[in-house]
PDB file of C-alpha atoms in Angstrom:
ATOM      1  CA  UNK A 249     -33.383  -4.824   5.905  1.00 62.00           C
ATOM      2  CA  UNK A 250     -30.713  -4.419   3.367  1.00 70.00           C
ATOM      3  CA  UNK A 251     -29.347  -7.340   1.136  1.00 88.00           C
ATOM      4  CA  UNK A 252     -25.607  -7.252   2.933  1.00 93.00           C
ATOM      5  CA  UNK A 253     -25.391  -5.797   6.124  1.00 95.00           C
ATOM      6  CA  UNK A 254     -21.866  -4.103   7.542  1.00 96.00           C
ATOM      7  CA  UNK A 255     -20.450  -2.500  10.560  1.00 93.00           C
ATOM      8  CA  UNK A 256     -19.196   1.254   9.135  1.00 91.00           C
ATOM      9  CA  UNK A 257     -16.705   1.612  12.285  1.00 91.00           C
ATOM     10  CA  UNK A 258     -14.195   3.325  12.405  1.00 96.00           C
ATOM     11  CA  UNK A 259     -12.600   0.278  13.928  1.00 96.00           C
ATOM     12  CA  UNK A 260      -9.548   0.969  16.116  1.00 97.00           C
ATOM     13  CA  UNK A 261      -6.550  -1.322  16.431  1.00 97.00           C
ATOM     14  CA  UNK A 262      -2.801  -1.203  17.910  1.00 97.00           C
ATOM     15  CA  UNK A 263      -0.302  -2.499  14.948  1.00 97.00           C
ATOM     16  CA  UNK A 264       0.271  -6.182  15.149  1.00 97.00           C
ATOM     17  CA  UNK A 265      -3.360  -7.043  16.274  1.00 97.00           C
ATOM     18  CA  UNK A 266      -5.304  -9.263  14.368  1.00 97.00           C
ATOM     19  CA  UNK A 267      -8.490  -8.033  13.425  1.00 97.00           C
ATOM     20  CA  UNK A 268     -11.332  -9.755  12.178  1.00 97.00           C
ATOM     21  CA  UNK A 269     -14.110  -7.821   9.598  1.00 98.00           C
ATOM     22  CA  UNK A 270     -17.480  -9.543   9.343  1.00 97.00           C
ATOM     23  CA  UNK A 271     -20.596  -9.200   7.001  1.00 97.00           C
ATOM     24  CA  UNK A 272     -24.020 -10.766   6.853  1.00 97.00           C
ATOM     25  CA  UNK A 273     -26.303 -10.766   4.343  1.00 95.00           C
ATOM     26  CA  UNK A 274     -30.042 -12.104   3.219  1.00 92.00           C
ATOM     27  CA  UNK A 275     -29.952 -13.714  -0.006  1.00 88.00           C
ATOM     28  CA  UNK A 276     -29.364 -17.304  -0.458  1.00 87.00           C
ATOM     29  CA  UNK A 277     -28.783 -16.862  -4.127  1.00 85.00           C
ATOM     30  CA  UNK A 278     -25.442 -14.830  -3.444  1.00 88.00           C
ATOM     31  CA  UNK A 279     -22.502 -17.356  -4.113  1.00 86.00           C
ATOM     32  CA  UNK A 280     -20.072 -15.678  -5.097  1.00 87.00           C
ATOM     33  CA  UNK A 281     -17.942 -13.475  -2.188  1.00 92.00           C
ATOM     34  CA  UNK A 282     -15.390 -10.958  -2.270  1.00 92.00           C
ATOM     35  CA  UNK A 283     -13.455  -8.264  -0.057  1.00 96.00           C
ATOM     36  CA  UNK A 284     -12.145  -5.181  -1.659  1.00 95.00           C
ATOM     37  CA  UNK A 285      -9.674  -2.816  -0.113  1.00 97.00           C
ATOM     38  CA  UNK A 286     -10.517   1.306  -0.706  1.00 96.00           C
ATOM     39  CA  UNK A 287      -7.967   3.773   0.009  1.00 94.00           C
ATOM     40  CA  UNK A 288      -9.865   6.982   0.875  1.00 88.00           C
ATOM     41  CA  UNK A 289     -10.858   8.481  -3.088  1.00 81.00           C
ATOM     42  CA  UNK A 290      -9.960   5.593  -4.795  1.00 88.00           C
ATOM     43  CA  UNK A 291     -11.216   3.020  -6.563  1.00 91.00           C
ATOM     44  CA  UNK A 292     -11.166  -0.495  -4.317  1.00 94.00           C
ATOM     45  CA  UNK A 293      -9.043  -3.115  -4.711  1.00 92.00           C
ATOM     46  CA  UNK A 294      -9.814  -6.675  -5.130  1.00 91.00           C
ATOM     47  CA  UNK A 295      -8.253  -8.952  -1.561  1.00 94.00           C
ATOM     48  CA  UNK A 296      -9.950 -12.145  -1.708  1.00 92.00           C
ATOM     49  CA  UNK A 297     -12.792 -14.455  -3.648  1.00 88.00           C
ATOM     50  CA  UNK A 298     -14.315 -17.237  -2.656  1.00 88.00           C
ATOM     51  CA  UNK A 299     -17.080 -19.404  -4.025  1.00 83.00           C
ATOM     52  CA  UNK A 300     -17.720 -22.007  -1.216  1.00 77.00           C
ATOM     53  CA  UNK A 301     -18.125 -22.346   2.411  1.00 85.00           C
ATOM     54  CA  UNK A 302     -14.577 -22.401   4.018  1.00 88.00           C
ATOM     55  CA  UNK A 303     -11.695 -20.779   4.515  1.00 91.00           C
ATOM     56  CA  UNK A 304      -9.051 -18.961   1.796  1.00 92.00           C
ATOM     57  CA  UNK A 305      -5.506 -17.908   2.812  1.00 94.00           C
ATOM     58  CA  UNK A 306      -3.172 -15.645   1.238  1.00 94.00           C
ATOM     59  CA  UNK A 307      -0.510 -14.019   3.193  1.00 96.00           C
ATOM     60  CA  UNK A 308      -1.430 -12.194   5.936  1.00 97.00           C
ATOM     61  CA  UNK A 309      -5.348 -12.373   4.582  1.00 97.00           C
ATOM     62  CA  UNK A 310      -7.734 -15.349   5.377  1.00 96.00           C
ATOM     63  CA  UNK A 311     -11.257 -14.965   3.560  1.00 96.00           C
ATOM     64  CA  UNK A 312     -14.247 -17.201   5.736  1.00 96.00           C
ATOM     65  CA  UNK A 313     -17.630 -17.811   4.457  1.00 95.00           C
ATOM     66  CA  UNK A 314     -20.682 -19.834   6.316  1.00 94.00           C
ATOM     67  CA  UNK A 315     -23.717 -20.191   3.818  1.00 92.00           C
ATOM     68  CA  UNK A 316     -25.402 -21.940   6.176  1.00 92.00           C
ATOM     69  CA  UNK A 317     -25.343 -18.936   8.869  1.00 94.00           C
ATOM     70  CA  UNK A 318     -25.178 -16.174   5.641  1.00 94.00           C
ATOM     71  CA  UNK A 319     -21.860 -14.688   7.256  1.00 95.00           C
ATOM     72  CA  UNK A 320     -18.570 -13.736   6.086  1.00 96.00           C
ATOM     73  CA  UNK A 321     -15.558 -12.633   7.760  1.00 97.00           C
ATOM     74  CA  UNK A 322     -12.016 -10.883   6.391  1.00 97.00           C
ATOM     75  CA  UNK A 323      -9.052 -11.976   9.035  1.00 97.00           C
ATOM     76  CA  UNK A 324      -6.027  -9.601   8.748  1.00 98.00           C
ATOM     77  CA  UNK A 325      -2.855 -10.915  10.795  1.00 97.00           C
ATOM     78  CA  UNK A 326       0.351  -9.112  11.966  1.00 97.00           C
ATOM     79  CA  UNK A 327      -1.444  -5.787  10.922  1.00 97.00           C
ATOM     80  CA  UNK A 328       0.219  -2.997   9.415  1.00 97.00           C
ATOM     81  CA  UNK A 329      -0.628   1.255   9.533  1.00 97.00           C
ATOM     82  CA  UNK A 330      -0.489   0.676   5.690  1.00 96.00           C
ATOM     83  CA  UNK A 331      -3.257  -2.040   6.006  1.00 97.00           C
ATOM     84  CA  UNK A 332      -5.635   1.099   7.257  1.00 97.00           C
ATOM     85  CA  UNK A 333      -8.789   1.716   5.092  1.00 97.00           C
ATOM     86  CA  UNK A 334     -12.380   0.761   4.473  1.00 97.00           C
ATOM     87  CA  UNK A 335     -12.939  -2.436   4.127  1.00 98.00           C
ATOM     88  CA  UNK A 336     -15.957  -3.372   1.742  1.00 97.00           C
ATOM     89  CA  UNK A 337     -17.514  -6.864   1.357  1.00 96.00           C
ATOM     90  CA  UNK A 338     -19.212  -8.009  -1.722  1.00 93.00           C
ATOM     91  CA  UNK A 339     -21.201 -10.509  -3.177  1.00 89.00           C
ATOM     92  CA  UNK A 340     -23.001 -12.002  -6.474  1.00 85.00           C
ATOM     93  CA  UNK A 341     -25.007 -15.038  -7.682  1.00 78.00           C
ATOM     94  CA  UNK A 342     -24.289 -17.595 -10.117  1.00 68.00           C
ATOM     95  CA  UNK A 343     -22.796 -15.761 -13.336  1.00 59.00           C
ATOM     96  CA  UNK A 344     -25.417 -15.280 -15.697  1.00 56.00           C
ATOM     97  CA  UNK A 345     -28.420 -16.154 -13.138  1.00 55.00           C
ATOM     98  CA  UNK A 346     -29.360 -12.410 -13.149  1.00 53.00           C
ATOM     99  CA  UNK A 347     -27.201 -10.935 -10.388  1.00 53.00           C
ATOM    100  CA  UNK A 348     -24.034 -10.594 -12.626  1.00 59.00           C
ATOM    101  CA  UNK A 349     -23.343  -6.811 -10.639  1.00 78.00           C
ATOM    102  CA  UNK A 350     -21.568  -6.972  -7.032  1.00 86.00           C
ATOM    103  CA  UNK A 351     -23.539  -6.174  -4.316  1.00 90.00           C
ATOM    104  CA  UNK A 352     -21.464  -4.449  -1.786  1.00 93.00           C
ATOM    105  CA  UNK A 353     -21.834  -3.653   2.303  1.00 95.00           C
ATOM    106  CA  UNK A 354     -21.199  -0.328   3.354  1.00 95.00           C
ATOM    107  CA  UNK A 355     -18.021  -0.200   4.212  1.00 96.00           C
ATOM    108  CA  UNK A 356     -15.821  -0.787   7.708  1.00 97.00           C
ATOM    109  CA  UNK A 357     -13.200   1.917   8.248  1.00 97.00           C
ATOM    110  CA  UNK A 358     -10.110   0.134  10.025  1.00 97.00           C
ATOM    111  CA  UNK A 359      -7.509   2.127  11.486  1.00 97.00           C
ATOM    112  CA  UNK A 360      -4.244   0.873  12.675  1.00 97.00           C
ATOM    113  CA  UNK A 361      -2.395   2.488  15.546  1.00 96.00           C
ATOM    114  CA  UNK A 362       1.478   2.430  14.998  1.00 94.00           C
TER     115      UNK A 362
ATOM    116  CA  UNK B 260      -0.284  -4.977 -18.292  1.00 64.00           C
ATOM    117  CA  UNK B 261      -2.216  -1.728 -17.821  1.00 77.00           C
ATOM    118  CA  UNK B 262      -5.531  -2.246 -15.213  1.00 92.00           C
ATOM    119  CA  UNK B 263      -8.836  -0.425 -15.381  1.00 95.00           C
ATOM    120  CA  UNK B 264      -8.574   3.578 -16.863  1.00 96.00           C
ATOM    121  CA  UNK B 265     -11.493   5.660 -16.576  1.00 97.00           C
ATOM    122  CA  UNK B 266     -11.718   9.488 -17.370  1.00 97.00           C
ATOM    123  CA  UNK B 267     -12.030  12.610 -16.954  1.00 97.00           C
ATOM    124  CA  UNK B 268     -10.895  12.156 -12.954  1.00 96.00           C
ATOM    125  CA  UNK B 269     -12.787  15.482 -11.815  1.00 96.00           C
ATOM    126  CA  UNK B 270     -16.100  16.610 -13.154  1.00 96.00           C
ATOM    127  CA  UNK B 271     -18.281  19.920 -12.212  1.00 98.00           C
ATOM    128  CA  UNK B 272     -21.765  20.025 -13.658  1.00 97.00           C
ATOM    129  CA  UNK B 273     -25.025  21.743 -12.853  1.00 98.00           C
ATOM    130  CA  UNK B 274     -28.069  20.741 -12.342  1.00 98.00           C
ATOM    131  CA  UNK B 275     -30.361  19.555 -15.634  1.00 97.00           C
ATOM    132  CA  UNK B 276     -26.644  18.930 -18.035  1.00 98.00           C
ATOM    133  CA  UNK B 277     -25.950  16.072 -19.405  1.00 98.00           C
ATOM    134  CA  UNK B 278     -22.625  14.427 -18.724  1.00 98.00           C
ATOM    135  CA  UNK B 279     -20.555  11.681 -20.405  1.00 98.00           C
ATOM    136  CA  UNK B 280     -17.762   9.368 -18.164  1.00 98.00           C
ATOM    137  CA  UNK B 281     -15.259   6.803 -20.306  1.00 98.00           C
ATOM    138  CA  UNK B 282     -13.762   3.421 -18.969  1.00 98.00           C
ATOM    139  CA  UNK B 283     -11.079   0.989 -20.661  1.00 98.00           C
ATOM    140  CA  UNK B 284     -11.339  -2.275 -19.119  1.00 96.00           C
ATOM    141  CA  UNK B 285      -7.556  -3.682 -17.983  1.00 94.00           C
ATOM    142  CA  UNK B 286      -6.511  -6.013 -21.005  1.00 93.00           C
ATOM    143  CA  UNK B 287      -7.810  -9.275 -22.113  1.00 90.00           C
ATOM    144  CA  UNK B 288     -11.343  -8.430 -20.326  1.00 92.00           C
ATOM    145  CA  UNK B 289     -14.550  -8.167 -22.487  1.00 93.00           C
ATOM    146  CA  UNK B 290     -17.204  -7.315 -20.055  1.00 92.00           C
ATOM    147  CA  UNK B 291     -17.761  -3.514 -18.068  1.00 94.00           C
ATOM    148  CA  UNK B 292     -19.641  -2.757 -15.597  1.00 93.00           C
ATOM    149  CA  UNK B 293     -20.386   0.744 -13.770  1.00 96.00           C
ATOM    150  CA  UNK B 294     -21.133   1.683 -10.047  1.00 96.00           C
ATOM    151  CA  UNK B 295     -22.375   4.654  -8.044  1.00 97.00           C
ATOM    152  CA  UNK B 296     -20.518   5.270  -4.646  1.00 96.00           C
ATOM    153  CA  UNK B 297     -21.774   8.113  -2.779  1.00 95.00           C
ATOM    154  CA  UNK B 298     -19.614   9.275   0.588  1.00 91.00           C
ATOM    155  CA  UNK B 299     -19.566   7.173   3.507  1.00 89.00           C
ATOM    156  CA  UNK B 300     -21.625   3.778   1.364  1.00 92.00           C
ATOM    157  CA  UNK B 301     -20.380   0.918  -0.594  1.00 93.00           C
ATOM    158  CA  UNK B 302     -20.761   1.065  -4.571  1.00 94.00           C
ATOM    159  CA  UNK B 303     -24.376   0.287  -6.512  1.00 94.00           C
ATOM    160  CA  UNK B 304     -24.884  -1.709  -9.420  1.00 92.00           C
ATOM    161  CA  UNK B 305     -25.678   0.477 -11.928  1.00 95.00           C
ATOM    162  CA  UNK B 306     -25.700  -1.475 -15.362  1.00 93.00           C
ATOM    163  CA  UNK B 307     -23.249  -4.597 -17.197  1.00 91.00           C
ATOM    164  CA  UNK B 308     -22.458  -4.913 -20.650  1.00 93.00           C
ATOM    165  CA  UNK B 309     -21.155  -7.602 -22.643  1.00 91.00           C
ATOM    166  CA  UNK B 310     -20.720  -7.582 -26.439  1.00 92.00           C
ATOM    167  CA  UNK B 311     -21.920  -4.531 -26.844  1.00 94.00           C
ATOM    168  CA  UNK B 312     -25.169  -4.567 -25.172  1.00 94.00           C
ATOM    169  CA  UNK B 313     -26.607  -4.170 -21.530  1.00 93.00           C
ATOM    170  CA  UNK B 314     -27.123  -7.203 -19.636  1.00 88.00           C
ATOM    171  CA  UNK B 315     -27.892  -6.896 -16.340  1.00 86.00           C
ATOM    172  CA  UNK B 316     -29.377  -3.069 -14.728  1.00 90.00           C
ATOM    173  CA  UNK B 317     -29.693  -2.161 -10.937  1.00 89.00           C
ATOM    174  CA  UNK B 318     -32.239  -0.162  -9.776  1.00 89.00           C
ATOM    175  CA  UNK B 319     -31.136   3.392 -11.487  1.00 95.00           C
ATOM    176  CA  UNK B 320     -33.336   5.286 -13.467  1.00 96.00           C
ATOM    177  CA  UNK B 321     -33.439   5.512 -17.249  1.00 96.00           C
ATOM    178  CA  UNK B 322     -31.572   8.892 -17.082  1.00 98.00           C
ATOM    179  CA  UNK B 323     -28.737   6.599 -16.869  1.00 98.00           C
ATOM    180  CA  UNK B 324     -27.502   4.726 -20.315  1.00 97.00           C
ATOM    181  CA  UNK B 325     -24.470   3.801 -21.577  1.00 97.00           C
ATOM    182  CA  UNK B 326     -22.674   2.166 -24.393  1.00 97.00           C
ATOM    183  CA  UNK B 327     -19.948  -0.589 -24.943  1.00 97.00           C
ATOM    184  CA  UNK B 328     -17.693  -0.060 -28.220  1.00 97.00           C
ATOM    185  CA  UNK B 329     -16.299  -3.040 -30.012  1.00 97.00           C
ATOM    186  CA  UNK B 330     -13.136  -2.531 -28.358  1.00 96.00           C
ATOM    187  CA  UNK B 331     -14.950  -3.657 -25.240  1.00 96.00           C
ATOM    188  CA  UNK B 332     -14.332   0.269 -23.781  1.00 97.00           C
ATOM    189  CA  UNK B 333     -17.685   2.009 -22.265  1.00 98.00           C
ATOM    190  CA  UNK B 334     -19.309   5.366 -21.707  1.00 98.00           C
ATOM    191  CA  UNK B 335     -21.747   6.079 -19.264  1.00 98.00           C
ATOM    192  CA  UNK B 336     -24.356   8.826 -19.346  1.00 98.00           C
ATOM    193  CA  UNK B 337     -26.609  10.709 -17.454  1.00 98.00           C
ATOM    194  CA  UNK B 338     -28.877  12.881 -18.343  1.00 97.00           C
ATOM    195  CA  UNK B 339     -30.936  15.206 -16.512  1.00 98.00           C
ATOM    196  CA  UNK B 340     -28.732  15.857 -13.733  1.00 98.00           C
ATOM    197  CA  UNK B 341     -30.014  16.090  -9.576  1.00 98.00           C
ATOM    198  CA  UNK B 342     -27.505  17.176  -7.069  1.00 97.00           C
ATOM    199  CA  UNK B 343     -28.385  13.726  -5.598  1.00 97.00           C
ATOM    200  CA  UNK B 344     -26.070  12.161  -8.826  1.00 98.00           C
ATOM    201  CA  UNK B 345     -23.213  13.530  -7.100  1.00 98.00           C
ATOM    202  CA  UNK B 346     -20.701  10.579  -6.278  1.00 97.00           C
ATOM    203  CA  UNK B 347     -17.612   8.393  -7.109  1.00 96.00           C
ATOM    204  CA  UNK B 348     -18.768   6.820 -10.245  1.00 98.00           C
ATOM    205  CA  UNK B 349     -16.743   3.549 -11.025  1.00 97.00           C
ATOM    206  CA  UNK B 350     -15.912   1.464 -13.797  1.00 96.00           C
ATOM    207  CA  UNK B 351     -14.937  -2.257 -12.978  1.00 94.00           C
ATOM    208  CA  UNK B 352     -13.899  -4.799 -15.776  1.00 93.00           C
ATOM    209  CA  UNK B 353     -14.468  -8.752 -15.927  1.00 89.00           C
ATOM    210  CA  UNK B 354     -13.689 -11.802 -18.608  1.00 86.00           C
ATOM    211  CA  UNK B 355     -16.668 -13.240 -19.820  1.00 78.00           C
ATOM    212  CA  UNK B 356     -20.545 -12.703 -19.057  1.00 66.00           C
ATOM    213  CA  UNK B 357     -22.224 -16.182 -17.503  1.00 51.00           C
ATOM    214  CA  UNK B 358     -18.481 -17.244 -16.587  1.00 47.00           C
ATOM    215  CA  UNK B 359     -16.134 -16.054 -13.181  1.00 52.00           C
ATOM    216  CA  UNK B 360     -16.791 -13.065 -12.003  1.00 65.00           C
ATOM    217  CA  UNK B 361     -13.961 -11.046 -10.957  1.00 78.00           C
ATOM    218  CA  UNK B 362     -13.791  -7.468 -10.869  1.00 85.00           C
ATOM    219  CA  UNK B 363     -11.566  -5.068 -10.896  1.00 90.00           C
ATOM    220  CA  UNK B 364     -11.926  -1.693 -10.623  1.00 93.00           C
ATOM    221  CA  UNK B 365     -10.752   1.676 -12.212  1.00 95.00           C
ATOM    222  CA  UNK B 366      -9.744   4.789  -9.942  1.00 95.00           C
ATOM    223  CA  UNK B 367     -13.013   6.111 -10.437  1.00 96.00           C
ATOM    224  CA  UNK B 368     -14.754   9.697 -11.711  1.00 97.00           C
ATOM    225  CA  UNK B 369     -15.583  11.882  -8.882  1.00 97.00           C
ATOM    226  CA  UNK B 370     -18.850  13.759 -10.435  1.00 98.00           C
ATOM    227  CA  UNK B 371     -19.990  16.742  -8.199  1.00 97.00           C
ATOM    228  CA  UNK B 372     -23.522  18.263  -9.281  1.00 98.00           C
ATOM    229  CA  UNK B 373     -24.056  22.019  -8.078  1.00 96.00           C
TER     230      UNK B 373
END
């Protein structure tokens, strides 16, 4: 089983949808979690960070993270053909604790339909 | 404020050379830290360093080292080279070893091994 587990896709919307990216992953130590944004060959962009359970809003993007269930979900709203990509989640532990590098899911390849 | 710069953009090696890949973290960060993406997965933690030394190493070989000058820019290098070491190789910048831990990342250096 691997440490972060994520859907590859391609996931298929019409423009306008909401759509709703999800991760799940095995170790408790991970605290730290992050979604980056990857335009095909090149380097990915930060979206979101959060630390705790809960939700994070900003703009269109709303970051949600359950420790207790080890899941973490990416909410895009009102979505846009520029908002197609691949998606990749990330995580860490506490800074310093010996899992200072990001450990990323695959990758889910959204697509939105104009 | 200029963000994460890596070079060359394109490399061509073959098998057995040695190659050599530069970052400069975006300004005001002190820490670098390099990842492998090869097509179609999410980037691996290859090694961190922080005042000129590594700190934290994912599970890559000793063919890969690499080097952090005192103006907090880095080299990586591998040595050795398989055609499996073909991949996206990024450079991602952070402020601060033990403290937050947000990354950002440089366009990356595609490396192709024939």
């Amino acid at each position: 089983q691997k440490e972060v587990e994520q859907d590859p896709g391609p996931l298929s919307v019409p423009e306008g949808a909401i759509v709703s990216l999800n991760c799940t992953y095995s170790n408790s130590a991970f605290q730290y979690f992050m979604w980056y944004r990857q335009y095909s060959r090149k380097g990915p962009e930060l979206l979101m960070y959060t630390y705790s359970s809960g939700n994070k809003e900003d703009g269109r993007f709303t970051a949600q993270v359950d420790k207790s269930s080890k899941y973490i979900s990416l909410f895009i709203r009102d979505s846009q053909p520029s908002d197609s990509a691949t998606y990749l989640c990330a995580m860490s532990g506490p800074p310093g604790g010996g899992a200072d590098g990001l450990t990323f899911g695959k990758g889910t390849h959204l697509i939105i339909q104009p | 404020d200029a963000g994460v710069t890596q070079s060359p953009t394109h490399l061509i090696k073959t098998r057995g050379q040695q190659v050599t890949l530069r970052c400069s973290p975006k300004s005001g960060h002190d820490t670098v830290s390099w990842y492998q993406q090869a097509l179609g997965q999410g980037p691996q933690f290859i090694f961190q360093y922080y005042e000129e030394e590594e700190r934290q190493r994912g599970n890559f070989p000793d063919r890969f080292s690499g080097h952090q000058f005192p103006n907090y820019s880095s080299e990586l290098n591998v040595n050795a080279l398989l055609l499996g070491d073909s991949a996206l190789y990024l450079c991602a910048s952070s402020l601060g070893q033990g403290l937050f831990n947000e990354q950002f990342f440089g366009p990356g250096t595609r490396l192709t091994v024939l």
